[in-house]
mmCIF file of N, CA and C in Angstrom:
data_model
loop_
_atom_site.group_PDB
_atom_site.id
_atom_site.type_symbol
_atom_site.label_atom_id
_atom_site.label_comp_id
_atom_site.label_asym_id
_atom_site.label_seq_id
_atom_site.Cartn_x
_atom_site.Cartn_y
_atom_site.Cartn_z
ATOM 1 N N MET A 1 -1.029 23.173 6.738
ATOM 2 C CA MET A 1 0.011 22.540 7.527
ATOM 3 C C MET A 1 0.896 21.707 6.604
ATOM 4 N N SER A 2 2.105 21.494 7.040
ATOM 5 C CA SER A 2 3.041 20.703 6.248
ATOM 6 C C SER A 2 2.675 19.223 6.311
ATOM 7 N N THR A 3 3.198 18.472 5.358
ATOM 8 C CA THR A 3 2.939 17.030 5.369
ATOM 9 C C THR A 3 3.525 16.384 6.622
ATOM 10 N N GLU A 4 4.673 16.881 7.083
ATOM 11 C CA GLU A 4 5.266 16.315 8.305
ATOM 12 C C GLU A 4 4.394 16.619 9.520
ATOM 13 N N ALA A 5 3.811 17.818 9.575
ATOM 14 C CA ALA A 5 2.911 18.159 10.682
ATOM 15 C C ALA A 5 1.668 17.281 10.635
ATOM 16 N N ASN A 6 1.146 17.043 9.426
ATOM 17 C CA ASN A 6 -0.026 16.173 9.299
ATOM 18 C C ASN A 6 0.295 14.738 9.714
ATOM 19 N N LYS A 7 1.474 14.249 9.354
ATOM 20 C CA LYS A 7 1.874 12.903 9.781
ATOM 21 C C LYS A 7 1.984 12.841 11.302
ATOM 22 N N ALA A 8 2.470 13.902 11.919
ATOM 23 C CA ALA A 8 2.584 13.933 13.387
ATOM 24 C C ALA A 8 1.197 13.860 14.026
ATOM 25 N N ILE A 9 0.213 14.526 13.437
ATOM 26 C CA ILE A 9 -1.159 14.460 13.962
ATOM 27 C C ILE A 9 -1.702 13.041 13.815
ATOM 28 N N ALA A 10 -1.480 12.408 12.666
ATOM 29 C CA ALA A 10 -1.935 11.029 12.469
ATOM 30 C C ALA A 10 -1.300 10.109 13.520
ATOM 31 N N ARG A 11 -0.033 10.320 13.799
ATOM 32 C CA ARG A 11 0.632 9.498 14.823
ATOM 33 C C ARG A 11 0.046 9.758 16.203
ATOM 34 N N ARG A 12 -0.341 10.997 16.481
ATOM 35 C CA ARG A 12 -0.978 11.309 17.768
ATOM 36 C C ARG A 12 -2.317 10.599 17.895
ATOM 37 N N VAL A 13 -3.074 10.522 16.793
ATOM 38 C CA VAL A 13 -4.355 9.808 16.820
ATOM 39 C C VAL A 13 -4.117 8.344 17.179
ATOM 40 N N VAL A 14 -3.167 7.716 16.519
ATOM 41 C CA VAL A 14 -2.871 6.304 16.777
ATOM 42 C C VAL A 14 -2.346 6.118 18.202
ATOM 43 N N ASP A 15 -1.472 7.004 18.649
ATOM 44 C CA ASP A 15 -0.962 6.916 20.027
ATOM 45 C C ASP A 15 -2.103 7.035 21.037
ATOM 46 N N ALA A 16 -3.046 7.944 20.782
ATOM 47 C CA ALA A 16 -4.182 8.106 21.698
ATOM 48 C C ALA A 16 -5.023 6.833 21.742
ATOM 49 N N ILE A 17 -5.212 6.199 20.589
ATOM 50 C CA ILE A 17 -5.969 4.938 20.554
ATOM 51 C C ILE A 17 -5.191 3.848 21.288
ATOM 52 N N ASN A 18 -3.900 3.736 20.994
ATOM 53 C CA ASN A 18 -3.090 2.691 21.635
ATOM 54 C C ASN A 18 -3.012 2.858 23.145
ATOM 55 N N ASN A 19 -3.011 4.098 23.616
ATOM 56 C CA ASN A 19 -2.877 4.374 25.054
ATOM 57 C C ASN A 19 -4.217 4.587 25.741
ATOM 58 N N ASP A 20 -5.309 4.348 25.020
ATOM 59 C CA ASP A 20 -6.662 4.535 25.547
ATOM 60 C C ASP A 20 -6.813 5.931 26.149
ATOM 61 N N ASP A 21 -6.284 6.935 25.446
ATOM 62 C CA ASP A 21 -6.313 8.332 25.876
ATOM 63 C C ASP A 21 -7.480 9.030 25.179
ATOM 64 N N GLU A 22 -8.651 8.894 25.773
ATOM 65 C CA GLU A 22 -9.868 9.413 25.164
ATOM 66 C C GLU A 22 -9.817 10.931 24.983
ATOM 67 N N ALA A 23 -9.299 11.656 25.959
ATOM 68 C CA ALA A 23 -9.262 13.121 25.869
ATOM 69 C C ALA A 23 -8.460 13.579 24.656
ATOM 70 N N THR A 24 -7.284 13.012 24.456
ATOM 71 C CA THR A 24 -6.469 13.394 23.304
ATOM 72 C C THR A 24 -7.134 12.959 22.010
ATOM 73 N N PHE A 25 -7.677 11.748 21.991
ATOM 74 C CA PHE A 25 -8.369 11.257 20.791
ATOM 75 C C PHE A 25 -9.464 12.236 20.379
ATOM 76 N N LEU A 26 -10.320 12.626 21.320
ATOM 77 C CA LEU A 26 -11.430 13.517 21.002
ATOM 78 C C LEU A 26 -10.939 14.904 20.602
ATOM 79 N N GLU A 27 -9.861 15.343 21.218
ATOM 80 C CA GLU A 27 -9.283 16.652 20.906
ATOM 81 C C GLU A 27 -8.814 16.741 19.447
ATOM 82 N N LEU A 28 -8.395 15.624 18.883
ATOM 83 C CA LEU A 28 -7.840 15.614 17.532
ATOM 84 C C LEU A 28 -8.891 15.509 16.430
ATOM 85 N N LEU A 29 -10.159 15.286 16.804
ATOM 86 C CA LEU A 29 -11.237 15.140 15.823
ATOM 87 C C LEU A 29 -12.205 16.317 15.930
ATOM 88 N N VAL A 30 -12.670 16.821 14.786
ATOM 89 C CA VAL A 30 -13.756 17.792 14.847
ATOM 90 C C VAL A 30 -15.024 17.040 15.272
ATOM 91 N N PRO A 31 -15.960 17.721 15.952
ATOM 92 C CA PRO A 31 -17.163 17.017 16.430
ATOM 93 C C PRO A 31 -17.938 16.304 15.327
ATOM 94 N N ASP A 32 -17.994 16.895 14.144
ATOM 95 C CA ASP A 32 -18.772 16.290 13.066
ATOM 96 C C ASP A 32 -17.884 15.560 12.060
ATOM 97 N N VAL A 33 -16.781 14.992 12.543
ATOM 98 C CA VAL A 33 -15.891 14.225 11.672
ATOM 99 C C VAL A 33 -16.709 13.189 10.898
ATOM 100 N N VAL A 34 -16.379 13.020 9.637
ATOM 101 C CA VAL A 34 -17.069 12.028 8.811
ATOM 102 C C VAL A 34 -16.213 10.763 8.820
ATOM 103 N N ASP A 35 -16.748 9.708 9.436
ATOM 104 C CA ASP A 35 -16.039 8.435 9.531
ATOM 105 C C ASP A 35 -16.697 7.447 8.578
ATOM 106 N N HIS A 36 -15.994 7.099 7.522
ATOM 107 C CA HIS A 36 -16.523 6.171 6.521
ATOM 108 C C HIS A 36 -16.283 4.708 6.907
ATOM 109 N N TYR A 37 -15.764 4.474 8.114
ATOM 110 C CA TYR A 37 -15.419 3.113 8.541
ATOM 111 C C TYR A 37 -16.056 2.782 9.892
ATOM 112 N N VAL A 38 -17.172 3.406 10.179
ATOM 113 C CA VAL A 38 -17.841 3.213 11.461
ATOM 114 C C VAL A 38 -18.586 1.867 11.467
ATOM 115 N N LEU A 39 -18.642 1.240 12.619
ATOM 116 C CA LEU A 39 -19.404 -0.004 12.754
ATOM 117 C C LEU A 39 -20.892 0.277 12.553
ATOM 118 N N PRO A 40 -21.623 -0.676 11.992
ATOM 119 C CA PRO A 40 -23.069 -0.486 11.783
ATOM 120 C C PRO A 40 -23.772 -0.190 13.104
ATOM 121 N N GLY A 41 -24.725 0.747 13.048
ATOM 122 C CA GLY A 41 -25.531 1.068 14.214
ATOM 123 C C GLY A 41 -24.957 2.145 15.117
ATOM 124 N N LEU A 42 -23.730 2.576 14.866
ATOM 125 C CA LEU A 42 -23.153 3.625 15.697
ATOM 126 C C LEU A 42 -23.510 4.993 15.127
ATOM 127 N N PRO A 43 -23.600 6.000 15.991
ATOM 128 C CA PRO A 43 -23.936 7.337 15.497
ATOM 129 C C PRO A 43 -22.797 7.930 14.671
ATOM 130 N N PRO A 44 -23.113 8.936 13.863
ATOM 131 C CA PRO A 44 -22.060 9.575 13.070
ATOM 132 C C PRO A 44 -21.187 10.473 13.940
ATOM 133 N N GLY A 45 -20.126 10.957 13.340
ATOM 134 C CA GLY A 45 -19.274 11.941 13.992
ATOM 135 C C GLY A 45 -18.342 11.356 15.033
ATOM 136 N N ARG A 46 -17.807 12.276 15.817
ATOM 137 C CA ARG A 46 -16.814 11.925 16.837
ATOM 138 C C ARG A 46 -17.366 10.918 17.839
ATOM 139 N N GLU A 47 -18.642 11.061 18.189
ATOM 140 C CA GLU A 47 -19.255 10.152 19.163
ATOM 141 C C GLU A 47 -19.214 8.700 18.679
ATOM 142 N N GLY A 48 -19.581 8.488 17.415
ATOM 143 C CA GLY A 48 -19.581 7.130 16.877
ATOM 144 C C GLY A 48 -18.195 6.545 16.774
ATOM 145 N N TRP A 49 -17.225 7.351 16.315
ATOM 146 C CA TRP A 49 -15.849 6.851 16.206
ATOM 147 C C TRP A 49 -15.303 6.516 17.586
ATOM 148 N N ASN A 50 -15.634 7.332 18.580
ATOM 149 C CA ASN A 50 -15.162 7.053 19.934
ATOM 150 C C ASN A 50 -15.810 5.782 20.484
ATOM 151 N N MET A 51 -17.085 5.570 20.180
ATOM 152 C CA MET A 51 -17.748 4.331 20.609
ATOM 153 C C MET A 51 -17.083 3.128 19.948
ATOM 154 N N ASN A 52 -16.740 3.250 18.672
ATOM 155 C CA ASN A 52 -16.040 2.192 17.946
ATOM 156 C C ASN A 52 -14.718 1.869 18.645
ATOM 157 N N ARG A 53 -13.991 2.918 19.009
ATOM 158 C CA ARG A 53 -12.708 2.749 19.704
ATOM 159 C C ARG A 53 -12.914 1.984 21.019
ATOM 160 N N LYS A 54 -13.963 2.323 21.754
ATOM 161 C CA LYS A 54 -14.230 1.669 23.038
ATOM 162 C C LYS A 54 -14.630 0.202 22.858
ATOM 163 N N ILE A 55 -15.400 -0.093 21.810
ATOM 164 C CA ILE A 55 -15.790 -1.479 21.523
ATOM 165 C C ILE A 55 -14.543 -2.326 21.271
ATOM 166 N N LEU A 56 -13.640 -1.804 20.459
ATOM 167 C CA LEU A 56 -12.391 -2.534 20.183
ATOM 168 C C LEU A 56 -11.558 -2.695 21.451
ATOM 169 N N ARG A 57 -11.471 -1.650 22.270
ATOM 170 C CA ARG A 57 -10.667 -1.702 23.500
ATOM 171 C C ARG A 57 -11.248 -2.723 24.476
ATOM 172 N N THR A 58 -12.574 -2.818 24.554
ATOM 173 C CA THR A 58 -13.211 -3.791 25.447
ATOM 174 C C THR A 58 -12.945 -5.218 24.974
ATOM 175 N N ALA A 59 -13.050 -5.445 23.673
ATOM 176 C CA ALA A 59 -12.851 -6.787 23.126
ATOM 177 C C ALA A 59 -11.388 -7.192 23.093
ATOM 178 N N PHE A 60 -10.515 -6.222 22.839
ATOM 179 C CA PHE A 60 -9.072 -6.476 22.690
ATOM 180 C C PHE A 60 -8.323 -5.475 23.576
ATOM 181 N N PRO A 61 -8.334 -5.682 24.899
ATOM 182 C CA PRO A 61 -7.790 -4.662 25.810
ATOM 183 C C PRO A 61 -6.297 -4.377 25.622
ATOM 184 N N ASP A 62 -5.575 -5.316 25.055
ATOM 185 C CA ASP A 62 -4.134 -5.099 24.831
ATOM 186 C C ASP A 62 -3.841 -4.710 23.378
ATOM 187 N N ALA A 63 -4.895 -4.350 22.628
ATOM 188 C CA ALA A 63 -4.731 -4.033 21.206
ATOM 189 C C ALA A 63 -3.756 -2.882 21.008
ATOM 190 N N CYS A 64 -2.949 -3.019 19.966
ATOM 191 C CA CYS A 64 -1.970 -1.987 19.641
ATOM 192 C C CYS A 64 -1.837 -1.905 18.128
ATOM 193 N N TRP A 65 -1.938 -0.688 17.610
ATOM 194 C CA TRP A 65 -1.762 -0.434 16.182
ATOM 195 C C TRP A 65 -0.292 -0.162 15.942
ATOM 196 N N HIS A 66 0.295 -0.894 15.023
ATOM 197 C CA HIS A 66 1.709 -0.728 14.660
ATOM 198 C C HIS A 66 1.779 -0.112 13.270
ATOM 199 N N GLU A 67 2.497 0.977 13.161
ATOM 200 C CA GLU A 67 2.643 1.665 11.874
ATOM 201 C C GLU A 67 3.611 0.896 10.987
ATOM 202 N N ASP A 68 3.147 0.543 9.806
ATOM 203 C CA ASP A 68 3.999 -0.122 8.825
ATOM 204 C C ASP A 68 4.498 0.873 7.777
ATOM 205 N N ASP A 69 3.631 1.789 7.354
ATOM 206 C CA ASP A 69 3.976 2.845 6.395
ATOM 207 C C ASP A 69 3.119 4.055 6.708
ATOM 208 N N LEU A 70 3.645 5.236 6.436
ATOM 209 C CA LEU A 70 2.864 6.460 6.609
ATOM 210 C C LEU A 70 3.274 7.445 5.520
ATOM 211 N N PHE A 71 2.276 7.926 4.768
ATOM 212 C CA PHE A 71 2.512 8.847 3.670
ATOM 213 C C PHE A 71 1.582 10.039 3.828
ATOM 214 N N ALA A 72 2.040 11.202 3.396
ATOM 215 C CA ALA A 72 1.201 12.397 3.440
ATOM 216 C C ALA A 72 1.331 13.165 2.134
ATOM 217 N N GLU A 73 0.217 13.713 1.707
ATOM 218 C CA GLU A 73 0.170 14.555 0.510
ATOM 219 C C GLU A 73 -0.961 15.549 0.723
ATOM 220 N N GLY A 74 -0.649 16.817 0.663
ATOM 221 C CA GLY A 74 -1.680 17.833 0.860
ATOM 222 C C GLY A 74 -2.326 17.688 2.226
ATOM 223 N N ASP A 75 -3.663 17.591 2.239
ATOM 224 C CA ASP A 75 -4.390 17.507 3.509
ATOM 225 C C ASP A 75 -4.695 16.069 3.935
ATOM 226 N N ARG A 76 -4.068 15.078 3.290
ATOM 227 C CA ARG A 76 -4.365 13.669 3.581
ATOM 228 C C ARG A 76 -3.129 12.915 4.063
ATOM 229 N N VAL A 77 -3.392 12.009 4.980
ATOM 230 C CA VAL A 77 -2.357 11.110 5.482
ATOM 231 C C VAL A 77 -2.872 9.690 5.304
ATOM 232 N N VAL A 78 -2.047 8.839 4.716
ATOM 233 C CA VAL A 78 -2.395 7.435 4.492
ATOM 234 C C VAL A 78 -1.438 6.573 5.305
ATOM 235 N N GLY A 79 -2.003 5.706 6.118
ATOM 236 C CA GLY A 79 -1.186 4.811 6.925
ATOM 237 C C GLY A 79 -1.562 3.361 6.696
ATOM 238 N N ARG A 80 -0.546 2.528 6.669
ATOM 239 C CA ARG A 80 -0.747 1.074 6.641
ATOM 240 C C ARG A 80 -0.325 0.583 8.012
ATOM 241 N N TYR A 81 -1.233 -0.125 8.680
ATOM 242 C CA TYR A 81 -1.027 -0.537 10.066
ATOM 243 C C TYR A 81 -1.294 -2.027 10.237
ATOM 244 N N THR A 82 -0.713 -2.581 11.285
ATOM 245 C CA THR A 82 -1.051 -3.926 11.724
ATOM 246 C C THR A 82 -1.595 -3.810 13.141
ATOM 247 N N LEU A 83 -2.795 -4.315 13.333
ATOM 248 C CA LEU A 83 -3.424 -4.342 14.648
ATOM 249 C C LEU A 83 -3.134 -5.700 15.270
ATOM 250 N N ARG A 84 -2.562 -5.671 16.465
ATOM 251 C CA ARG A 84 -2.297 -6.912 17.204
ATOM 252 C C ARG A 84 -2.937 -6.811 18.583
ATOM 253 N N GLY A 85 -3.497 -7.909 19.048
ATOM 254 C CA GLY A 85 -4.102 -7.927 20.366
ATOM 255 C C GLY A 85 -4.611 -9.318 20.698
ATOM 256 N N THR A 86 -5.301 -9.405 21.831
ATOM 257 C CA THR A 86 -5.845 -10.665 22.315
ATOM 258 C C THR A 86 -7.339 -10.489 22.557
ATOM 259 N N HIS A 87 -8.127 -11.405 22.045
ATOM 260 C CA HIS A 87 -9.584 -11.336 22.143
ATOM 261 C C HIS A 87 -10.021 -11.756 23.548
ATOM 262 N N ARG A 88 -10.230 -10.769 24.410
ATOM 263 C CA ARG A 88 -10.555 -11.037 25.814
ATOM 264 C C ARG A 88 -11.959 -10.591 26.207
ATOM 265 N N GLY A 89 -12.717 -10.015 25.272
ATOM 266 C CA GLY A 89 -14.075 -9.564 25.568
ATOM 267 C C GLY A 89 -14.959 -9.761 24.352
ATOM 268 N N ASP A 90 -16.265 -9.616 24.564
ATOM 269 C CA ASP A 90 -17.233 -9.771 23.483
ATOM 270 C C ASP A 90 -16.930 -8.803 22.347
ATOM 271 N N PHE A 91 -16.996 -9.306 21.113
ATOM 272 C CA PHE A 91 -16.800 -8.467 19.939
ATOM 273 C C PHE A 91 -17.852 -8.807 18.909
ATOM 274 N N LEU A 92 -18.782 -7.885 18.700
ATOM 275 C CA LEU A 92 -19.853 -8.062 17.721
ATOM 276 C C LEU A 92 -20.581 -9.388 17.925
ATOM 277 N N GLY A 93 -20.837 -9.722 19.178
ATOM 278 C CA GLY A 93 -21.557 -10.947 19.503
ATOM 279 C C GLY A 93 -20.695 -12.188 19.604
ATOM 280 N N ILE A 94 -19.404 -12.057 19.366
ATOM 281 C CA ILE A 94 -18.488 -13.201 19.466
ATOM 282 C C ILE A 94 -17.862 -13.176 20.861
ATOM 283 N N PRO A 95 -18.148 -14.191 21.688
ATOM 284 C CA PRO A 95 -17.568 -14.206 23.031
ATOM 285 C C PRO A 95 -16.039 -14.325 22.970
ATOM 286 N N ALA A 96 -15.415 -13.872 24.026
ATOM 287 C CA ALA A 96 -13.949 -13.913 24.102
ATOM 288 C C ALA A 96 -13.429 -15.317 23.822
ATOM 289 N N THR A 97 -12.392 -15.380 22.995
ATOM 290 C CA THR A 97 -11.775 -16.660 22.644
ATOM 291 C C THR A 97 -10.381 -16.822 23.247
ATOM 292 N N GLY A 98 -9.784 -15.718 23.669
ATOM 293 C CA GLY A 98 -8.400 -15.749 24.135
ATOM 294 C C GLY A 98 -7.405 -15.800 22.983
ATOM 295 N N SER A 99 -7.908 -15.763 21.752
ATOM 296 C CA SER A 99 -7.041 -15.850 20.571
ATOM 297 C C SER A 99 -6.266 -14.557 20.347
ATOM 298 N N ALA A 100 -5.020 -14.716 19.948
ATOM 299 C CA ALA A 100 -4.228 -13.568 19.492
ATOM 300 C C ALA A 100 -4.681 -13.234 18.077
ATOM 301 N N ILE A 101 -4.776 -11.939 17.793
ATOM 302 C CA ILE A 101 -5.163 -11.515 16.449
ATOM 303 C C ILE A 101 -4.072 -10.632 15.855
ATOM 304 N N GLU A 102 -4.014 -10.659 14.539
ATOM 305 C CA GLU A 102 -3.120 -9.790 13.787
ATOM 306 C C GLU A 102 -3.840 -9.447 12.493
ATOM 307 N N VAL A 103 -4.166 -8.169 12.326
ATOM 308 C CA VAL A 103 -5.000 -7.738 11.216
ATOM 309 C C VAL A 103 -4.359 -6.535 10.532
ATOM 310 N N SER A 104 -4.250 -6.594 9.214
ATOM 311 C CA SER A 104 -3.709 -5.455 8.470
ATOM 312 C C SER A 104 -4.838 -4.480 8.140
ATOM 313 N N ASN A 105 -4.495 -3.193 8.153
ATOM 314 C CA ASN A 105 -5.455 -2.117 7.901
ATOM 315 C C ASN A 105 -4.791 -0.997 7.127
ATOM 316 N N ILE A 106 -5.596 -0.268 6.392
ATOM 317 C CA ILE A 106 -5.153 0.976 5.770
ATOM 318 C C ILE A 106 -6.147 2.052 6.183
ATOM 319 N N HIS A 107 -5.635 3.182 6.638
ATOM 320 C CA HIS A 107 -6.480 4.288 7.069
ATOM 321 C C HIS A 107 -6.020 5.568 6.383
ATOM 322 N N ILE A 108 -7.000 6.374 6.017
ATOM 323 C CA ILE A 108 -6.738 7.667 5.398
ATOM 324 C C ILE A 108 -7.425 8.724 6.251
ATOM 325 N N LEU A 109 -6.679 9.746 6.606
ATOM 326 C CA LEU A 109 -7.229 10.877 7.348
ATOM 327 C C LEU A 109 -7.154 12.119 6.475
ATOM 328 N N ARG A 110 -8.206 12.921 6.512
ATOM 329 C CA ARG A 110 -8.160 14.258 5.910
ATOM 330 C C ARG A 110 -8.156 15.249 7.055
ATOM 331 N N LEU A 111 -7.207 16.169 7.015
ATOM 332 C CA LEU A 111 -6.993 17.110 8.108
ATOM 333 C C LEU A 111 -7.233 18.539 7.656
ATOM 334 N N VAL A 112 -7.814 19.319 8.548
ATOM 335 C CA VAL A 112 -7.981 20.753 8.337
ATOM 336 C C VAL A 112 -7.614 21.446 9.646
ATOM 337 N N ASP A 113 -6.697 22.385 9.571
ATOM 338 C CA ASP A 113 -6.263 23.144 10.756
ATOM 339 C C ASP A 113 -5.868 22.235 11.924
ATOM 340 N N GLY A 114 -5.182 21.157 11.616
ATOM 341 C CA GLY A 114 -4.660 20.283 12.657
ATOM 342 C C GLY A 114 -5.663 19.326 13.274
ATOM 343 N N LYS A 115 -6.844 19.219 12.684
ATOM 344 C CA LYS A 115 -7.872 18.316 13.206
ATOM 345 C C LYS A 115 -8.314 17.354 12.104
ATOM 346 N N VAL A 116 -8.713 16.156 12.522
ATOM 347 C CA VAL A 116 -9.241 15.167 11.581
ATOM 348 C C VAL A 116 -10.680 15.539 11.258
ATOM 349 N N VAL A 117 -10.967 15.723 9.960
ATOM 350 C CA VAL A 117 -12.326 16.048 9.522
ATOM 351 C C VAL A 117 -12.975 14.894 8.766
ATOM 352 N N GLU A 118 -12.145 13.944 8.306
ATOM 353 C CA GLU A 118 -12.690 12.808 7.564
ATOM 354 C C GLU A 118 -11.745 11.617 7.697
ATOM 355 N N HIS A 119 -12.339 10.415 7.741
ATOM 356 C CA HIS A 119 -11.579 9.178 7.911
ATOM 357 C C HIS A 119 -12.162 8.084 7.029
ATOM 358 N N TRP A 120 -11.277 7.403 6.344
ATOM 359 C CA TRP A 120 -11.626 6.194 5.584
ATOM 360 C C TRP A 120 -10.756 5.072 6.132
ATOM 361 N N GLY A 121 -11.277 3.883 6.154
ATOM 362 C CA GLY A 121 -10.483 2.751 6.607
ATOM 363 C C GLY A 121 -10.855 1.493 5.847
ATOM 364 N N HIS A 122 -9.900 0.611 5.780
ATOM 365 C CA HIS A 122 -10.147 -0.698 5.185
ATOM 366 C C HIS A 122 -9.258 -1.689 5.925
ATOM 367 N N GLY A 123 -9.895 -2.688 6.510
ATOM 368 C CA GLY A 123 -9.148 -3.702 7.231
ATOM 369 C C GLY A 123 -9.500 -5.089 6.738
ATOM 370 N N ASP A 124 -8.690 -6.032 7.107
ATOM 371 C CA ASP A 124 -8.923 -7.427 6.743
ATOM 372 C C ASP A 124 -9.959 -8.018 7.705
ATOM 373 N N ASP A 125 -11.209 -7.571 7.547
ATOM 374 C CA ASP A 125 -12.276 -8.007 8.441
ATOM 375 C C ASP A 125 -12.536 -9.512 8.348
ATOM 376 N N MET A 126 -12.433 -10.069 7.139
ATOM 377 C CA MET A 126 -12.617 -11.516 6.977
ATOM 378 C C MET A 126 -11.507 -12.275 7.710
ATOM 379 N N GLY A 127 -10.296 -11.785 7.606
ATOM 380 C CA GLY A 127 -9.179 -12.406 8.314
ATOM 381 C C GLY A 127 -9.386 -12.363 9.816
ATOM 382 N N LEU A 128 -9.900 -11.242 10.321
ATOM 383 C CA LEU A 128 -10.178 -11.131 11.763
ATOM 384 C C LEU A 128 -11.219 -12.153 12.159
ATOM 385 N N MET A 129 -12.292 -12.265 11.396
ATOM 386 C CA MET A 129 -13.348 -13.226 11.739
ATOM 387 C C MET A 129 -12.833 -14.662 11.722
ATOM 388 N N ARG A 130 -11.943 -14.961 10.776
ATOM 389 C CA ARG A 130 -11.333 -16.310 10.752
ATOM 390 C C ARG A 130 -10.505 -16.541 12.016
ATOM 391 N N GLN A 131 -9.731 -15.533 12.420
ATOM 392 C CA GLN A 131 -8.895 -15.685 13.607
ATOM 393 C C GLN A 131 -9.720 -15.862 14.876
ATOM 394 N N LEU A 132 -10.962 -15.312 14.868
ATOM 395 C CA LEU A 132 -11.839 -15.448 16.032
ATOM 396 C C LEU A 132 -12.706 -16.698 15.965
ATOM 397 N N GLY A 133 -12.540 -17.482 14.880
ATOM 398 C CA GLY A 133 -13.296 -18.718 14.724
ATOM 399 C C GLY A 133 -14.730 -18.497 14.302
ATOM 400 N N ALA A 134 -15.055 -17.304 13.816
ATOM 401 C CA ALA A 134 -16.424 -16.999 13.406
ATOM 402 C C ALA A 134 -16.691 -17.426 11.970
ATOM 403 N N MET A 135 -15.655 -17.855 11.252
ATOM 404 C CA MET A 135 -15.827 -18.292 9.871
ATOM 405 C C MET A 135 -15.082 -19.590 9.649
#
């Protein structure tokens, strides 16, 4: 697929997460997708990534990923995003604070035949914990 087609798939993944569209999200991932950014204790593959998505949606129901940059080369798409939302539910044992959060992230997707087969992510987890008063 072209780099533009791969970028369009990456945008569909983010749109599905932002719109809490589980069917589209799952459709875009192969069942055994390798997620290198899964929360501890979650199962591997699509099931674990979807559980991760639901945990974030429960804790930050208004969460929205904003694309800051998006690059594609070969079978990989790299995006720099800002996650914004409000902490309205339990998150990793931290009760809701009502705090607004803003966290920068970088995500890399590897695509094969229009599906995500591998994901890497890196976010400002320490910054998030500070914003939630956990540090």
